[in-house]
Amino acid sequence: MKRGGLIRMLVTFNSFFKENLFTNAFSKSRNQINVYIDFIPASKMNFRIMERDLQSPRSASNARARNRRKSTEAFPDVMKVNGSDLLVNDQNKYRSMWIRTYSSVWMLVGFILVVYLGHLYLWGMIVVIQILMASELFNLLRRAHEDRRLPGFRLLNWHFFFTAMLFVYGRILSQQIMHAVTPEKFFYKLATSFMKYQMVICYFLYITGFMWFILTLKAKMYKYQFSQYAWTHMILIVVFTQSSFTAANIFEGIFWFLLPASLIAINDVAAYFFGFFFGKTPLIKLSPKKTWEGFLGASVTTVISAFVLANVLGRFQWFTCPRRDLSTSWLQCDPGPIFTPEIFELPSGLPWKEISVLPVQWHALCLGLFASVIAPFGGFFASGFKRAFNIKDFGGSIPGHGGFTDRMDCQMVMAVFAYIYHQSFVIPQYYPVEILLEQILGSLNFEEQVLLLTKLKEIIDARQIQN
């Protein structure tokens, strides 16, 4: 052998180790790695792995395919099929469960406090959550180096957001705003003028933002700017508008906000624990951690909870009475027939002779069925969206849960259904005097109300003379 020549040695290594390194240093390997070690005695010893096999066309194409698969896998851990393995057997999941439980307890305590404070504070909580959700979603597609070249572009997103907020809440809370001001005062005239011209005001605010966007367009930035413009409008339509129905439910009575929101939380918790202890069969590819066992167990739990919880909440006027102003005072009202208990006699042989049921409990069954079967698809939609952008969570503000958007995906779907269901099947189709008076007070100024009263008095006097 010549001095300075290369001596190639083929060495086969086992590639996997046992967990206990002290008992078994090496285990049988599934793959064997052929490593070529070159000894160069003329200079110094050099160890290197020959890349001869990787440079072949077939191996190169396989490497590119592996890279493509890797780039599309947003969650490598959760892409494993559950198969026959229970999630409870995964010891690493216990830590996640305790973190999630700890955060849930704190959120529950804060939520109960806000519910106790009343309608106005609940609405304020919804507005804060909407702002935080918008912030998470605005940041999702932003590029720092692009935004630095577009000064004031982020402010444009918030301009559209608060314009939408002014329009939506101006329509939803028009009656409450009119009742919050005193007649014959400056603020009453200001409020009536705003209600009358609200649509025009919001339209020109939007047009201002539209012109602002056009004037900020820059060469080589068009695609990024238009994508941000479209993304902002999608947030306003899909996220903000849906969640705004929650405010409408609150002022119709805390019951119509608290029950649907609680059912979503119950369904989420039940699905997590049923899946944790019994989950084996994957439910949907978008969320591999979701199992049929968790879905079915949560559905039964949610429907039963809806029937029971409606009976409890429906007996408190603080929950059932609608709020027609923006005050925080105590409420007293006629609960109406749906919150009036009905007595049903039970068959003989049971420990109870009769049972008291509120008619609203039958409505609650419909809400519970929707919360357990249809509302989870809001979460599946969010899961698919996150996979499309290769992210795990929308944010990290809530330990164990992700961001606020991760917690509100199903709530938004449920809020819209609860509002539509309440307006279609719960509110009577005729218009009682109270509602007509509220519409008159909200639509007419003080002089017009006096004129209407005079006209009504003349009509009533004329009918009395005829009779």
C-alpha positions as a printed Julia matrix, in Angstrom:
467×3 Matrix{Float64}:
    0.0    0.0    0.0
    1.42   3.35  -1.01
    2.1    6.07   1.52
   -0.59   8.76   1.33
   -3.02   6.41  -0.31
   -6.62   6.08   0.8
   -7.73   3.03   2.74
  -11.49   2.72   2.73
  -13.18   0.77   5.43
  -16.87  -0.1    5.54
  -18.2    0.17   9.06
  -21.76  -0.76  10.01
  -23.3    0.96  13.0
  -26.56   0.25  14.83
  -28.62   3.46  14.92
  -31.04   3.11  17.77
  -30.52   2.91  21.53
  -32.68   1.48  24.26
  -34.19   3.91  26.78
  -32.12   2.34  29.57
  -28.55   3.02  28.5
  -27.07   1.19  31.51
  -28.66  -2.18  30.87
  -28.59  -2.34  27.08
  -26.21  -0.02  25.32
  -27.42  -0.88  21.86
  -30.61  -2.34  20.42
  -31.44  -3.9   17.13
  -31.59  -1.2   14.54
  -34.32  -0.89  11.94
  -31.94   0.85   9.58
  -28.24   0.3    9.05
  -26.03   3.17   8.1
  -23.11   2.5    5.82
  -20.38   4.94   6.63
  -17.18   5.2    4.65
  -14.26   6.42   6.72
  -11.23   7.69   4.88
   -7.87   7.52   6.55
   -5.31   9.94   5.18
   -2.06   9.05   6.96
   -0.05  11.54   4.92
   -1.55  14.52   6.73
   -4.04  13.86   9.5
   -6.89  11.54  10.22
  -10.12  12.7    8.61
  -13.49  11.13   9.21
  -16.25  11.9    6.8
  -19.42  10.29   5.6
  -19.37   9.63   1.93
  -22.33  11.07   0.07
  -22.05   8.86  -2.95
  -25.47   7.28  -2.54
  -27.21  10.59  -1.84
  -25.9   12.1   -5.03
  -27.73   9.64  -7.24
  -30.81  11.01  -9.09
  -33.18   8.61  -7.39
  -31.93   9.46  -3.92
  -32.06  13.17  -4.68
  -35.69  12.93  -5.75
  -36.5   10.98  -2.6
  -34.83  13.66  -0.5
  -36.87  16.38  -2.2
  -40.05  14.39  -1.62
  -39.18  14.03   2.05
  -38.61  17.77   2.3
  -41.97  18.48   0.67
  -43.75  16.16   3.07
  -41.97  17.75   5.99
  -43.01  21.26   4.95
  -46.69  20.3    4.87
  -46.72  18.63   8.24
  -47.6   21.36  10.69
  -47.91  19.01  13.64
  -45.57  16.01  13.42
  -46.58  14.74  16.85
  -50.31  14.75  16.32
  -50.17  13.26  12.85
  -49.7    9.83  14.38
  -52.82   7.73  14.23
  -54.19   6.8   17.62
  -54.84   3.22  16.65
  -55.26   1.05  19.71
  -53.18   3.29  21.98
  -55.06   5.26  24.59
  -54.03   8.86  25.06
  -54.02   8.27  28.8
  -51.03   5.94  28.35
  -48.92   8.84  27.08
  -47.25  10.17  30.21
  -46.24  13.41  28.5
  -49.9   14.34  28.11
  -50.5   14.58  31.85
  -48.41  17.74  32.08
  -50.4   19.28  29.24
  -53.64  18.28  30.94
  -52.7   19.96  34.22
  -51.59  23.16  32.48
  -54.84  23.23  30.53
  -56.88  22.6   33.7
  -55.04  25.33  35.62
  -55.72  27.9   32.91
  -59.35  26.8   32.65
  -59.92  27.33  36.37
  -58.6   30.89  36.21
  -60.69  31.66  33.14
  -63.77  30.23  34.86
  -63.24  32.36  37.98
  -62.82  35.53  35.91
  -65.84  34.66  33.78
  -68.08  34.15  36.84
  -66.99  37.54  38.19
  -67.87  39.31  34.93
  -71.26  37.56  34.79
  -71.96  38.77  38.31
  -71.16  42.36  37.32
  -73.8   42.27  34.6
  -74.64  42.96  30.97
  -72.46  46.02  30.4
  -69.32  44.33  31.73
  -70.03  41.21  29.69
  -70.26  43.35  26.57
  -66.96  45.02  27.52
  -65.39  41.57  27.9
  -66.6   40.6   24.41
  -65.12  43.79  22.92
  -61.74  43.13  24.58
  -61.75  39.53  23.3
  -62.58  40.75  19.79
  -59.66  43.17  19.86
  -57.28  40.45  21.06
  -58.55  38.04  18.41
  -58.09  40.66  15.7
  -54.55  41.34  16.93
  -53.69  37.62  16.75
  -55.09  37.29  13.24
  -53.58  40.54  11.94
  -50.16  39.34  13.09
  -50.62  35.94  11.47
  -49.78  37.03   7.92
  -47.66  40.06   8.65
  -44.07  40.25   7.55
  -41.92  42.53   9.64
  -39.56  43.47   6.81
  -42.5   44.34   4.55
  -44.31  46.41   7.18
  -41.18  48.48   7.79
  -41.4   49.63   4.19
  -45.08  50.59   4.63
  -45.35  53.09   7.5
  -48.89  53.38   8.84
  -50.11  50.24   7.08
  -50.93  48.46  10.34
  -52.97  51.45  11.44
  -55.11  50.96   8.34
  -56.14  47.49   9.51
  -57.35  48.89  12.81
  -59.17  51.7   11.01
  -61.3   49.12   9.19
  -61.76  47.16  12.42
  -63.11  50.06  14.47
  -65.26  51.22  11.55
  -66.89  47.79  11.51
  -67.28  47.93  15.29
  -69.0   51.32  15.08
  -71.41  50.04  12.44
  -72.27  46.67  14.01
  -72.66  47.8   17.6
  -74.44  50.96  16.53
  -77.1   48.76  14.96
  -77.25  46.14  17.7
  -77.24  48.52  20.68
  -79.3   51.38  19.24
  -82.1   50.93  21.78
  -79.71  50.69  24.72
  -77.87  53.83  23.59
  -81.09  55.84  23.34
  -82.18  54.74  26.81
  -78.78  55.63  28.25
  -79.18  59.37  27.55
  -81.7   61.79  29.05
  -84.19  63.58  26.76
  -83.84  67.33  26.17
  -80.1   67.16  26.76
  -77.15  67.64  24.41
  -76.15  63.98  24.48
  -79.68  62.89  23.6
  -79.66  65.07  20.49
  -76.19  63.81  19.64
  -77.29  60.2   20.06
  -80.42  60.66  17.93
  -78.39  62.32  15.19
  -75.84  59.52  15.25
  -78.55  56.85  15.04
  -80.12  58.64  12.11
  -76.89  59.11  10.13
  -74.96  56.11  11.41
  -74.93  54.29   8.08
  -73.67  57.37   6.23
  -70.97  57.99   8.85
  -69.71  54.4    8.71
  -69.81  54.35   4.92
  -67.6   57.43   4.59
  -65.25  56.07   7.25
  -64.87  52.95   5.13
  -64.37  54.98   1.95
  -61.69  56.96   3.76
  -59.88  53.73   4.58
  -60.31  52.54   0.99
  -58.72  55.73  -0.38
  -56.0   55.52   2.26
  -55.18  52.0    1.06
  -55.0   53.08  -2.59
  -52.67  55.97  -1.77
  -50.27  53.68   0.13
  -49.75  51.23  -2.75
  -46.08  50.84  -3.63
  -44.3   49.18  -6.51
  -43.18  45.58  -5.86
  -45.45  45.53  -2.8
  -48.82  45.21  -4.53
  -49.32  41.51  -3.89
  -48.49  41.8   -0.2
  -50.69  44.87   0.29
  -53.71  43.38  -1.48
  -53.34  40.12   0.44
  -53.37  42.11   3.69
  -56.41  44.07   2.5
  -58.31  40.86   1.72
  -57.14  39.26   4.97
  -58.44  42.22   6.98
  -61.88  41.97   5.39
  -62.03  38.23   5.98
  -61.33  38.84   9.67
  -64.11  41.42   9.82
  -66.66  39.2    8.08
  -65.86  35.75   9.45
  -64.61  36.63  12.94
  -65.82  40.04  14.07
  -69.34  39.93  12.63
  -70.06  36.45  14.0
  -68.76  37.23  17.47
  -70.8   40.45  17.56
  -73.98  38.37  17.78
  -72.8   37.52  21.28
  -73.49  41.11  22.37
  -77.02  40.91  20.97
  -77.61  37.72  22.97
  -76.33  39.36  26.16
  -78.82  42.24  26.06
  -81.69  39.86  25.24
  -80.91  38.27  28.59
  -77.71  36.85  30.04
  -79.39  33.45  29.82
  -79.15  33.5   26.01
  -75.44  34.22  26.2
  -74.46  32.15  29.21
  -76.23  28.91  28.25
  -74.78  28.61  24.7
  -71.31  29.65  25.85
  -71.42  27.16  28.73
  -72.53  24.35  26.42
  -69.53  24.92  24.16
  -67.2   24.87  27.17
  -68.85  21.7   28.53
  -68.59  20.02  25.14
  -64.93  20.96  24.8
  -64.01  19.73  28.29
  -66.04  16.52  27.94
  -64.53  15.75  24.53
  -61.04  16.28  25.93
  -61.47  13.96  28.91
  -63.45  11.27  27.09
  -60.8   11.29  24.39
  -58.02  11.34  26.97
  -59.2    8.25  28.82
  -61.09   6.3   26.15
  -60.07   7.71  22.77
  -58.89   5.16  20.2
  -60.65   5.87  16.9
  -59.63   9.07  15.04
  -62.57  11.31  14.14
  -61.27  13.59  11.4
  -57.93  14.01   9.65
  -57.87  17.76  10.27
  -57.69  17.1   14.03
  -56.04  13.71  14.62
  -56.33  14.13  18.39
  -60.12  14.2   18.09
  -61.66  10.76  18.53
  -65.09   9.24  18.05
  -65.14   8.24  21.71
  -64.57  11.84  22.75
  -67.12  13.17  20.26
  -69.92  10.79  21.28
  -69.23  11.09  25.0
  -69.19  14.88  24.77
  -72.43  14.92  22.75
  -74.37  12.97  25.37
  -72.87  15.03  28.19
  -73.68  18.33  26.45
  -77.33  17.51  25.74
  -77.95  16.36  29.32
  -76.14  19.41  30.69
  -78.25  21.71  28.49
  -81.49  20.38  29.95
  -80.28  20.62  33.55
  -78.43  23.94  33.24
  -81.42  25.66  31.61
  -83.55  24.76  34.64
  -81.0   26.3   36.99
  -80.29  29.51  35.05
  -83.94  30.05  34.12
  -84.96  30.63  37.74
  -82.92  33.83  38.21
  -84.24  37.13  36.87
  -80.68  38.45  36.64
  -80.2   35.95  33.82
  -83.63  35.98  32.18
  -84.52  39.69  32.1
  -83.43  41.64  29.0
  -81.42  44.84  29.48
  -82.86  47.81  27.59
  -80.24  50.35  28.66
  -76.53  50.5   29.49
  -76.91  50.68  33.26
  -75.72  48.12  35.8
  -78.7   48.3   38.17
  -80.63  45.26  39.37
  -83.3   43.9   37.04
  -86.9   42.93  37.71
  -89.27  41.82  34.99
  -92.02  39.42  34.03
  -90.07  36.28  33.09
  -92.65  35.29  30.49
  -94.21  31.9   29.83
  -91.0   30.13  28.79
  -89.48  30.76  32.23
  -92.65  29.83  34.15
  -92.38  26.32  35.68
  -94.73  23.6   34.52
  -95.51  20.62  36.78
  -95.52  17.11  35.32
  -96.72  14.09  37.3
  -94.42  11.08  37.24
  -95.49   7.41  37.07
  -96.01   5.59  40.35
  -93.09   3.65  41.72
  -90.6    6.48  41.35
  -89.22   8.29  44.4
  -90.61  11.58  43.01
  -94.3   12.17  42.37
  -93.87  15.2   40.12
  -91.22  17.19  38.36
  -90.95  20.91  37.62
  -89.81  21.75  34.09
  -89.31  25.14  32.47
  -90.5   25.36  28.84
  -87.13  26.89  27.97
  -85.53  23.53  28.77
  -86.99  22.1   25.55
  -85.34  24.94  23.65
  -82.12  24.16  25.52
  -82.13  20.64  24.08
  -81.94  22.14  20.58
  -79.07  24.37  21.65
  -77.3   21.4   23.23
  -77.72  19.29  20.1
  -76.26  22.07  17.96
  -73.38  22.65  20.39
  -72.43  18.97  20.36
  -72.87  18.1   16.66
  -72.47  21.21  14.49
  -70.52  23.78  16.53
  -67.38  21.56  16.71
  -67.01  22.05  12.96
  -65.97  25.6   13.77
  -63.0   24.06  15.53
  -62.33  21.74  12.59
  -62.38  24.76  10.28
  -59.82  26.49  12.49
  -57.67  23.34  12.54
  -57.64  23.17   8.76
  -56.81  26.86   8.58
  -53.87  26.45  10.96
  -52.56  23.52   8.97
  -52.74  25.57   5.8
  -50.41  28.14   7.42
  -48.27  25.54   9.2
  -48.96  26.81  12.71
  -50.07  25.04  15.86
  -52.04  27.85  17.57
  -53.2   31.33  16.68
  -51.45  32.7   19.74
  -49.95  31.78  23.09
  -51.74  34.08  25.52
  -53.6   31.24  27.29
  -51.26  28.46  28.53
  -52.44  25.06  27.38
  -55.13  26.53  25.12
  -53.27  28.69  22.61
  -54.7   32.11  21.85
  -58.13  33.69  22.23
  -59.0   32.76  18.67
  -58.38  29.1   19.5
  -60.96  29.31  22.29
  -63.56  31.27  20.32
  -63.75  29.26  17.1
  -66.77  27.19  18.19
  -68.21  30.02  20.28
  -68.67  32.21  17.2
  -70.65  29.53  15.36
  -72.76  28.94  18.47
  -73.44  32.64  19.06
  -74.9   33.11  15.58
  -77.15  30.06  15.94
  -78.33  31.11  19.42
  -79.29  34.55  18.12
  -81.13  33.18  15.07
  -82.89  30.54  17.16
  -83.96  33.09  19.77
  -85.3   35.5   17.15
  -87.1   32.76  15.2
  -88.55  30.43  17.84
  -88.48  32.18  21.22
  -89.48  35.81  20.69
  -93.24  36.03  19.94
  -94.09  36.94  16.37
  -96.46  39.72  17.41
  -95.06  43.03  18.63
  -96.06  43.91  22.21
  -96.56  47.51  23.26
  -93.2   47.62  25.04
  -91.26  46.77  21.89
  -93.21  49.3   19.81
  -92.51  52.01  22.4
  -88.81  51.16  22.38
  -88.71  51.43  18.59
  -90.49  54.79  18.74
  -88.11  56.12  21.38
  -85.13  54.9   19.42
  -86.27  56.22  16.03
  -87.9   59.58  16.83
  -86.48  62.64  18.52
  -88.33  64.43  21.32
  -90.29  66.81  19.06
  -91.39  63.94  16.82
  -92.49  61.93  19.84
  -94.64  64.84  21.06
  -96.16  65.17  17.6
  -96.92  61.44  17.51
  -98.56  61.64  20.93
 -100.75  64.55  19.76
 -101.83  62.64  16.65
 -102.63  59.52  18.65
 -104.69  61.56  21.11
 -106.69  63.1   18.25
 -107.36  59.65  16.75
 -108.46  58.2   20.11
 -110.74  61.19  20.84
 -112.36  60.87  17.4
 -113.08  57.17  17.97
 -114.59  57.88  21.38
 -116.96  60.45  19.84
 -118.03  57.94  17.16
 -118.78  55.31  19.78
